[in-house]
PDB file of C-alpha atoms in Angstrom:
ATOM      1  CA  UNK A  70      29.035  36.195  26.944  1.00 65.00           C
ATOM      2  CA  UNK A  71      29.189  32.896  25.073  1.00 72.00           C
ATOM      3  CA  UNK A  72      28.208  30.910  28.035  1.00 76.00           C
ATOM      4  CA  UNK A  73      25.380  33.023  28.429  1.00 69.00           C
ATOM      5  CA  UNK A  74      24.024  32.929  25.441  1.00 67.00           C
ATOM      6  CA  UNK A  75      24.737  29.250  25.262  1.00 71.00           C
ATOM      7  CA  UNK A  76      22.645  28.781  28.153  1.00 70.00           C
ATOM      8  CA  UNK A  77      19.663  31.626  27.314  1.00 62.00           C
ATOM      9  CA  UNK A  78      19.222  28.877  23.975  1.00 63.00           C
ATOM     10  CA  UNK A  79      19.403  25.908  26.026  1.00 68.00           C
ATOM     11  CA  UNK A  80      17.022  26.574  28.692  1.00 68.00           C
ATOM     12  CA  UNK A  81      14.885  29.611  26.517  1.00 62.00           C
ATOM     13  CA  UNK A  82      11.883  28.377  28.113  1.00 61.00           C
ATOM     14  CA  UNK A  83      12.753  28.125  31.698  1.00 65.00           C
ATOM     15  CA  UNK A  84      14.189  31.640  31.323  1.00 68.00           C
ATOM     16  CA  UNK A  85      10.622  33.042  29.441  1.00 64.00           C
ATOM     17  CA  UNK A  86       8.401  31.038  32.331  1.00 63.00           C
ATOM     18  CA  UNK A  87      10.500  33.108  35.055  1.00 68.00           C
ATOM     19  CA  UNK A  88      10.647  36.739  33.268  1.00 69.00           C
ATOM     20  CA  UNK A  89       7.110  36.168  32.554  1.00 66.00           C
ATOM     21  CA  UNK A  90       6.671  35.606  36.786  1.00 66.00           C
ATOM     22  CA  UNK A  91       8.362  38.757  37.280  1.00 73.00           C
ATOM     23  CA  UNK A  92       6.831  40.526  34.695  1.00 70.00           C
ATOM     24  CA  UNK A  93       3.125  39.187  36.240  1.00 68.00           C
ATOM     25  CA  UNK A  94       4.682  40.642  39.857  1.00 68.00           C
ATOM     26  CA  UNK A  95       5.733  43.617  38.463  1.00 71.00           C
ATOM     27  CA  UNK A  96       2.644  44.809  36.367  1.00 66.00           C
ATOM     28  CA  UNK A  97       0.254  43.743  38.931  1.00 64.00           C
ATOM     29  CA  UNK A  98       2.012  45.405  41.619  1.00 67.00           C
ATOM     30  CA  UNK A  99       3.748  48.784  40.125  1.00 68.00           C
ATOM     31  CA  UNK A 100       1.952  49.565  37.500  1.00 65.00           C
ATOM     32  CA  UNK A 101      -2.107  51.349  37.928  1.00 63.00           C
ATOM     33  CA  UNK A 102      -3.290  50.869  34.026  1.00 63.00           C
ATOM     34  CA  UNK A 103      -3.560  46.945  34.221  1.00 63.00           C
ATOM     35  CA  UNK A 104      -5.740  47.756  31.716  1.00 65.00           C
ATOM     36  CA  UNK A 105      -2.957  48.131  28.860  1.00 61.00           C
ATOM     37  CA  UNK A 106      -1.181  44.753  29.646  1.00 66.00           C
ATOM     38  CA  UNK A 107      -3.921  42.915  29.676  1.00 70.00           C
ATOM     39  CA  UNK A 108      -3.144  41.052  26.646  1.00 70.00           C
ATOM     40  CA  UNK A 109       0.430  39.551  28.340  1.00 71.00           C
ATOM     41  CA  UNK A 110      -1.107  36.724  29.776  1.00 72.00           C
ATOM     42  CA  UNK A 111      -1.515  35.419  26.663  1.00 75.00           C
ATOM     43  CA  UNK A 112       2.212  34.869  26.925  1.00 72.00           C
ATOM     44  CA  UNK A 113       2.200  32.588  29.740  1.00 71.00           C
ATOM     45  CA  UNK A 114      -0.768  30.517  28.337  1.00 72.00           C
ATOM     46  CA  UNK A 115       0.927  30.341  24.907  1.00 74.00           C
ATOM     47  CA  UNK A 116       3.715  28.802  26.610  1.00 71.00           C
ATOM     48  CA  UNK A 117       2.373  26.086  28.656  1.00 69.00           C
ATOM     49  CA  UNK A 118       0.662  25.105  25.577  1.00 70.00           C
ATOM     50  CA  UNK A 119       3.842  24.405  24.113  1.00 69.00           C
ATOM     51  CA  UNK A 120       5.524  22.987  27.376  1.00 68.00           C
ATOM     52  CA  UNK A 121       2.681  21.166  29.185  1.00 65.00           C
ATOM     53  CA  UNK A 122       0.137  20.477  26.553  1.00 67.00           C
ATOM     54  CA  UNK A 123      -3.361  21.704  25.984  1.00 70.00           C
ATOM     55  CA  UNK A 124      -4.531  20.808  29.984  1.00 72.00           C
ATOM     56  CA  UNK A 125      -1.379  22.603  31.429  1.00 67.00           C
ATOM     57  CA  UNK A 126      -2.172  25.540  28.825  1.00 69.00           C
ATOM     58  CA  UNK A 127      -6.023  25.230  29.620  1.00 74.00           C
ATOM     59  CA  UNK A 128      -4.953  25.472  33.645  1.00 74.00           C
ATOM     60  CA  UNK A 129      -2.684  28.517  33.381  1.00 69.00           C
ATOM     61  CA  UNK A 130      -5.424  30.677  31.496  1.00 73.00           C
ATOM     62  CA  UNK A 131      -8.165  29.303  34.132  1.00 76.00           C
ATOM     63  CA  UNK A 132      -4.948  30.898  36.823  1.00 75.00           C
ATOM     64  CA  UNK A 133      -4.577  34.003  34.520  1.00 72.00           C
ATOM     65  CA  UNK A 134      -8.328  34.336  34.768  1.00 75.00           C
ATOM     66  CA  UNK A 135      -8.789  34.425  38.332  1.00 79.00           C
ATOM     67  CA  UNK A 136      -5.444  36.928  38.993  1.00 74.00           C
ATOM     68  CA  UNK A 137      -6.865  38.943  36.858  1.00 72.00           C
ATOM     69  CA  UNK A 138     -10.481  39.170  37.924  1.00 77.00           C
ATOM     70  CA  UNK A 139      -9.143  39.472  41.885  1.00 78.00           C
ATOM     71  CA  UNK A 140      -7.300  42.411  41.040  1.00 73.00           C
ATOM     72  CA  UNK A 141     -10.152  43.778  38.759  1.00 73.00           C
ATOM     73  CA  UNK A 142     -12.480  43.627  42.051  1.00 80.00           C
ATOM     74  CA  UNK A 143      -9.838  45.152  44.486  1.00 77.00           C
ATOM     75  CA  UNK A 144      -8.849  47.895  42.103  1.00 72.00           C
ATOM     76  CA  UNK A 145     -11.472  47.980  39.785  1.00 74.00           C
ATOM     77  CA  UNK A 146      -9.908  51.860  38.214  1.00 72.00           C
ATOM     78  CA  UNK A 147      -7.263  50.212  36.763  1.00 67.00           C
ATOM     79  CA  UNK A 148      -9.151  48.113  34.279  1.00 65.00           C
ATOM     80  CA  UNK A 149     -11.081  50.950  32.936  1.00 68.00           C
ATOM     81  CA  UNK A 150     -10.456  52.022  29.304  1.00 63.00           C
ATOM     82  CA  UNK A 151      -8.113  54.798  29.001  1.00 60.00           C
ATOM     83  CA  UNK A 152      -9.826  57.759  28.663  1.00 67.00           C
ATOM     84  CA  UNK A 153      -7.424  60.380  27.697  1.00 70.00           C
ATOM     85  CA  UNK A 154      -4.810  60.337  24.766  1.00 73.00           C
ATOM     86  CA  UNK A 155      -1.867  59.774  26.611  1.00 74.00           C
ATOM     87  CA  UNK A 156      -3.825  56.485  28.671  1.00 68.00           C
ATOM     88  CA  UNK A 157      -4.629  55.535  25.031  1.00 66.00           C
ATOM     89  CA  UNK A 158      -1.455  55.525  23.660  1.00 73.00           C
ATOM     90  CA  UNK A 159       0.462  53.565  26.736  1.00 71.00           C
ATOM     91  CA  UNK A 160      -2.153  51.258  25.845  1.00 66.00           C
ATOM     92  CA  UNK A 161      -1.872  51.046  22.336  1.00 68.00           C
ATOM     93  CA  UNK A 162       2.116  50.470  22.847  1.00 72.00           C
ATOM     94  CA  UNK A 163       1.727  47.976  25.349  1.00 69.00           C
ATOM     95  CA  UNK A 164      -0.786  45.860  22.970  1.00 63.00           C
ATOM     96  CA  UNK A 165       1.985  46.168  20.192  1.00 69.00           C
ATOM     97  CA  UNK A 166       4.727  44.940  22.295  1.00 70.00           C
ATOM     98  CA  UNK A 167       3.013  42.249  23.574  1.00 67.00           C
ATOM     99  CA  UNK A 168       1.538  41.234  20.298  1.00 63.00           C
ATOM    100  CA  UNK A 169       5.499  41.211  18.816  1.00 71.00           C
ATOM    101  CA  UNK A 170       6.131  38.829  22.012  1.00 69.00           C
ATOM    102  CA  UNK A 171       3.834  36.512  21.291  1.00 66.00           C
ATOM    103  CA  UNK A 172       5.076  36.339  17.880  1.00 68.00           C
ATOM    104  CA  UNK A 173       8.535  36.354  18.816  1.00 71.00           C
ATOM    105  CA  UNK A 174       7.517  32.846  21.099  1.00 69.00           C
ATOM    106  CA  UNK A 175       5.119  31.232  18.489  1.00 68.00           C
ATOM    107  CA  UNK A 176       8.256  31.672  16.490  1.00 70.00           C
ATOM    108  CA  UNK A 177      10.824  30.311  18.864  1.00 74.00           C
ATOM    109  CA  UNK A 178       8.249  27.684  19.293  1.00 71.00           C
ATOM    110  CA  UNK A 179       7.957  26.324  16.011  1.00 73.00           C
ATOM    111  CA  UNK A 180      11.877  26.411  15.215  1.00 76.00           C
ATOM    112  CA  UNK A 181      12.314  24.389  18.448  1.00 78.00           C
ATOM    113  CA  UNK A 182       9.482  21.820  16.985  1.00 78.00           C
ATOM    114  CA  UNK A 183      10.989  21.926  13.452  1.00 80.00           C
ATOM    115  CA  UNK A 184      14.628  21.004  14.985  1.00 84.00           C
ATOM    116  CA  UNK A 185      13.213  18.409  17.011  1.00 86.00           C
ATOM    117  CA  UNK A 186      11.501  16.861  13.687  1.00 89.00           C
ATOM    118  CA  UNK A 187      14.617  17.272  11.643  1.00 90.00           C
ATOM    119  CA  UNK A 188      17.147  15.267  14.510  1.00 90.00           C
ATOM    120  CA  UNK A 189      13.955  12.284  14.444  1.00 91.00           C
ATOM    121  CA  UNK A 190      14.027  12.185  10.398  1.00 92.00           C
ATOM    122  CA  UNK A 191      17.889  12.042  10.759  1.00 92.00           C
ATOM    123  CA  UNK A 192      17.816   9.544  13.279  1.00 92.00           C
ATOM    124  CA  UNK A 193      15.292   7.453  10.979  1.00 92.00           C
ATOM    125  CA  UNK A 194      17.652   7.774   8.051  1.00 91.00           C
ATOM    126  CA  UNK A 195      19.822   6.219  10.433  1.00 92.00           C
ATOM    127  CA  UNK A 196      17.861   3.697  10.901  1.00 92.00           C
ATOM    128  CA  UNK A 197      17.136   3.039   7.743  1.00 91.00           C
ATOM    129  CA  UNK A 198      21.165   2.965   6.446  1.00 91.00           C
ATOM    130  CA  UNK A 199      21.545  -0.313   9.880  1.00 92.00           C
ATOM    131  CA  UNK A 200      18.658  -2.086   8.718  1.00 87.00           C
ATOM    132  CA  UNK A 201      20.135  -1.932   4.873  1.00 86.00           C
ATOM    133  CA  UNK A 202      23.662  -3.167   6.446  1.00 89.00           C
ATOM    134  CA  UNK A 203      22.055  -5.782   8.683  1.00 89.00           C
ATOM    135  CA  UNK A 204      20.167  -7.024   5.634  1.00 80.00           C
ATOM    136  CA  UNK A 205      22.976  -6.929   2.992  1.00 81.00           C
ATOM    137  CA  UNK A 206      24.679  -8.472   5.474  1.00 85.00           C
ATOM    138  CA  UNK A 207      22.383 -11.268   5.635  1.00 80.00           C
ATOM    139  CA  UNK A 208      21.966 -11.505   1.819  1.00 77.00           C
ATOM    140  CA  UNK A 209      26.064 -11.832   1.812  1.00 81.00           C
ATOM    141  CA  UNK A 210      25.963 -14.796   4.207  1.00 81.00           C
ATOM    142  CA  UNK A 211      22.702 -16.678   2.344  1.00 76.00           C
ATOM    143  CA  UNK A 212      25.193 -16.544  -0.658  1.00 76.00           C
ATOM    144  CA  UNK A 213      28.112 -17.677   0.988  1.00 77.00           C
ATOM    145  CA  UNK A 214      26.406 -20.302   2.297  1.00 75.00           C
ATOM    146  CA  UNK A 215      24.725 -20.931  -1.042  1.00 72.00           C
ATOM    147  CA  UNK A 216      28.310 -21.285  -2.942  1.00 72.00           C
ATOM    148  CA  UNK A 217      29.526 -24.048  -0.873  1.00 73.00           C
ATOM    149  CA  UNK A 218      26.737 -25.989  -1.894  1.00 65.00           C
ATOM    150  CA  UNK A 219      27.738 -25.055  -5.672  1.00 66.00           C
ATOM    151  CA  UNK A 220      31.155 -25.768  -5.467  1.00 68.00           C
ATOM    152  CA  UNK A 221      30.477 -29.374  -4.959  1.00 63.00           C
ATOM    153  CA  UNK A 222      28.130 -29.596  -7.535  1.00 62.00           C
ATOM    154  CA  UNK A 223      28.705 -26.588 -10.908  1.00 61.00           C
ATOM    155  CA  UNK A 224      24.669 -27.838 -11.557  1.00 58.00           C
ATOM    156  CA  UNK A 225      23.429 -27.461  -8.566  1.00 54.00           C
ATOM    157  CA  UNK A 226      24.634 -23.720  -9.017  1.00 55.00           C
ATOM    158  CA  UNK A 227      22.453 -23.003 -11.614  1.00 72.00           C
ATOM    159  CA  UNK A 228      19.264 -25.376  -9.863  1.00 78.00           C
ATOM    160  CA  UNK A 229      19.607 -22.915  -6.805  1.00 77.00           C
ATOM    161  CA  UNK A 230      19.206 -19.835  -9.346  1.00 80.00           C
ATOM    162  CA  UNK A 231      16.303 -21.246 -10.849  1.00 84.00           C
ATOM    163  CA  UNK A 232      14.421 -22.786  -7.743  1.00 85.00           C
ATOM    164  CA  UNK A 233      14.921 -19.154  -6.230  1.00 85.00           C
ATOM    165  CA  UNK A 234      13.320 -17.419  -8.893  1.00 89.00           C
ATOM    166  CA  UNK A 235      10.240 -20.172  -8.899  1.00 92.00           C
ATOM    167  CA  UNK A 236      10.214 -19.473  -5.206  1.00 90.00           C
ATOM    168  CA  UNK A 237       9.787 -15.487  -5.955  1.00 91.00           C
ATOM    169  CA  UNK A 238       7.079 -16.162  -9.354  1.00 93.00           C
ATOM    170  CA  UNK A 239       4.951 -18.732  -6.520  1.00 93.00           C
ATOM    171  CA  UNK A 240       5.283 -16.254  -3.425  1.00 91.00           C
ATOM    172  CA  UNK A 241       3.821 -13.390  -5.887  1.00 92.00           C
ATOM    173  CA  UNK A 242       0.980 -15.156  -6.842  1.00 91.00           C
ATOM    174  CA  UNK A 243      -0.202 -16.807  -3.757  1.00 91.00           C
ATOM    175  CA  UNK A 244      -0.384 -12.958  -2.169  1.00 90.00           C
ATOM    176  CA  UNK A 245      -2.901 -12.063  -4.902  1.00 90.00           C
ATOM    177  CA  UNK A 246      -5.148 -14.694  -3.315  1.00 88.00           C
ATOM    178  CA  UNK A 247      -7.450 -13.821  -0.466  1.00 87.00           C
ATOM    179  CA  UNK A 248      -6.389 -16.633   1.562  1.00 88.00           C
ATOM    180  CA  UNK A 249      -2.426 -15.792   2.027  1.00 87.00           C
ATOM    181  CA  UNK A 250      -2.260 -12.193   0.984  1.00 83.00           C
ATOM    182  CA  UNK A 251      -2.698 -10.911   4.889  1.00 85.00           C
ATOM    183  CA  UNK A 252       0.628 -12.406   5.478  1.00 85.00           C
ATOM    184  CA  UNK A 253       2.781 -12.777   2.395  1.00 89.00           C
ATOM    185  CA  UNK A 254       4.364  -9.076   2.214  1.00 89.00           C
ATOM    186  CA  UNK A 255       6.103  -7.808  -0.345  1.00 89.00           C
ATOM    187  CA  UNK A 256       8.945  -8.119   2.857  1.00 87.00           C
ATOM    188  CA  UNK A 257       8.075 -11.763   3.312  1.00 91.00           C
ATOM    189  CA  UNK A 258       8.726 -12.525  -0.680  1.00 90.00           C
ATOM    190  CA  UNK A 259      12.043 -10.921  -0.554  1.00 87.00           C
ATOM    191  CA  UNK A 260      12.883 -13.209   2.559  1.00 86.00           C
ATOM    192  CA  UNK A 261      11.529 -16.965   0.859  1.00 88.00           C
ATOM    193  CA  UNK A 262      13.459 -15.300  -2.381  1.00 88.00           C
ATOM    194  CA  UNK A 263      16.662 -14.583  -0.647  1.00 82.00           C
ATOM    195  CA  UNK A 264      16.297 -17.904   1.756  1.00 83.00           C
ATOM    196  CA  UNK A 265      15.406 -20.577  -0.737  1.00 83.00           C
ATOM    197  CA  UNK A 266      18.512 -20.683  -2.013  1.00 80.00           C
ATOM    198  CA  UNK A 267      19.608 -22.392   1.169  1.00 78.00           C
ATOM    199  CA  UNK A 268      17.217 -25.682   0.550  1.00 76.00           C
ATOM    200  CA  UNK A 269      20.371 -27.548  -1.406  1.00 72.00           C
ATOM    201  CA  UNK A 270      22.831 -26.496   1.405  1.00 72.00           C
ATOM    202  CA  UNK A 271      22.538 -30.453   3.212  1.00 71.00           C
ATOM    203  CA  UNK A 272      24.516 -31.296  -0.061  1.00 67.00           C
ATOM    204  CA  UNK A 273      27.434 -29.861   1.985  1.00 63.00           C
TER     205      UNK A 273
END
């Protein structure tokens, strides 16, 4: 039963295109008061909206269309309105079932799209945590680097600390100017910041 179910969530779709064939087969075939179901096909249509876009959705109601109006010229009786109370009421029903469908796909619809959304913002948070690591990682090396070059020399230590900071006050202001602000990102003055600490590292 697990299996089953397992696969009825996995392929939900596939399963609701082929009871919906059935269904189609079944109502147009078994059933005289077409009349009362005419309102399924906006099952179908609803569906290859979600599957195949709005041209695969617009193609399937253009298909509904045409099954339908074949079947209203060969047996034009069966898309009369009901005329007694018991026609009435198999039609009534058969609009509120089908109206709970459609709701019932919309729905399945929009928790499929919502999951879908929440596994790409998790995969961006990913994404997000590597590129942090990467660049911490990078920061970590610039500063390795950067302490070899102070080791030599305990001044040069603090001239590197300074010269960065100049770096960052220079970057800031030459983005405010029309000329250079189309390239020099807030990204690209965290770079020259976290780079220019390297310029003293040929004193190695």
């Amino acid at each position: 039963m697990r299996r089953l179910n397992n696969y009825l969530q996995q392929h939900f779709e596939q399963v609701f295109v082929l009871v919906i064939l059935i269904t189609v087969a079944v109502i147009n075939y078994y059933i005289p008061q077409k009349i009362a179901f005419i309102n399924f096909y906006f099952l179908p249509v609803i569906t290859a909206g979600y599957l195949l876009g709005s041209r695969g959705s617009v193609m399937g109601a253009v298909l509904c269309i045409l099954l339908v109006t074949i079947y209203a010229i060969l047996y034009p009786r069966s898309f009369t309105m009901p005329s007694t109370t018991e026609d009435l009421s198999i039609h009534i029903m058969a609009w509120g079932g089908f109206l709970i469908l459609a709701g019932a796909v919309v729905g399945k619809q929009q928790e499929s799209l919502n999951a879908e959304i929440q596994h790409a913002r998790q995969l961006n948070d990913q994404l997000i945590e590597s590129y942090e690591n990467i660049r911490d990682a990078r920061v970590a090396t610039i500063l390795g680097l950067a302490k070899l070059a102070e080791h030599r020399d305990q001044a040069t230590g603090a001239h590197l600390e300074r010269i960065r900071e100049y770096v960052k006050i220079i970057a800031i202001e030459l983005s405010r100017h029309p000329k250079y602000q189309s390239y020099i990102t807030n990204q690209y003055i965290e770079d020259i910041y976290q780079s220019s600490i390297l310029h003293d590292i040929g004193k190695v």
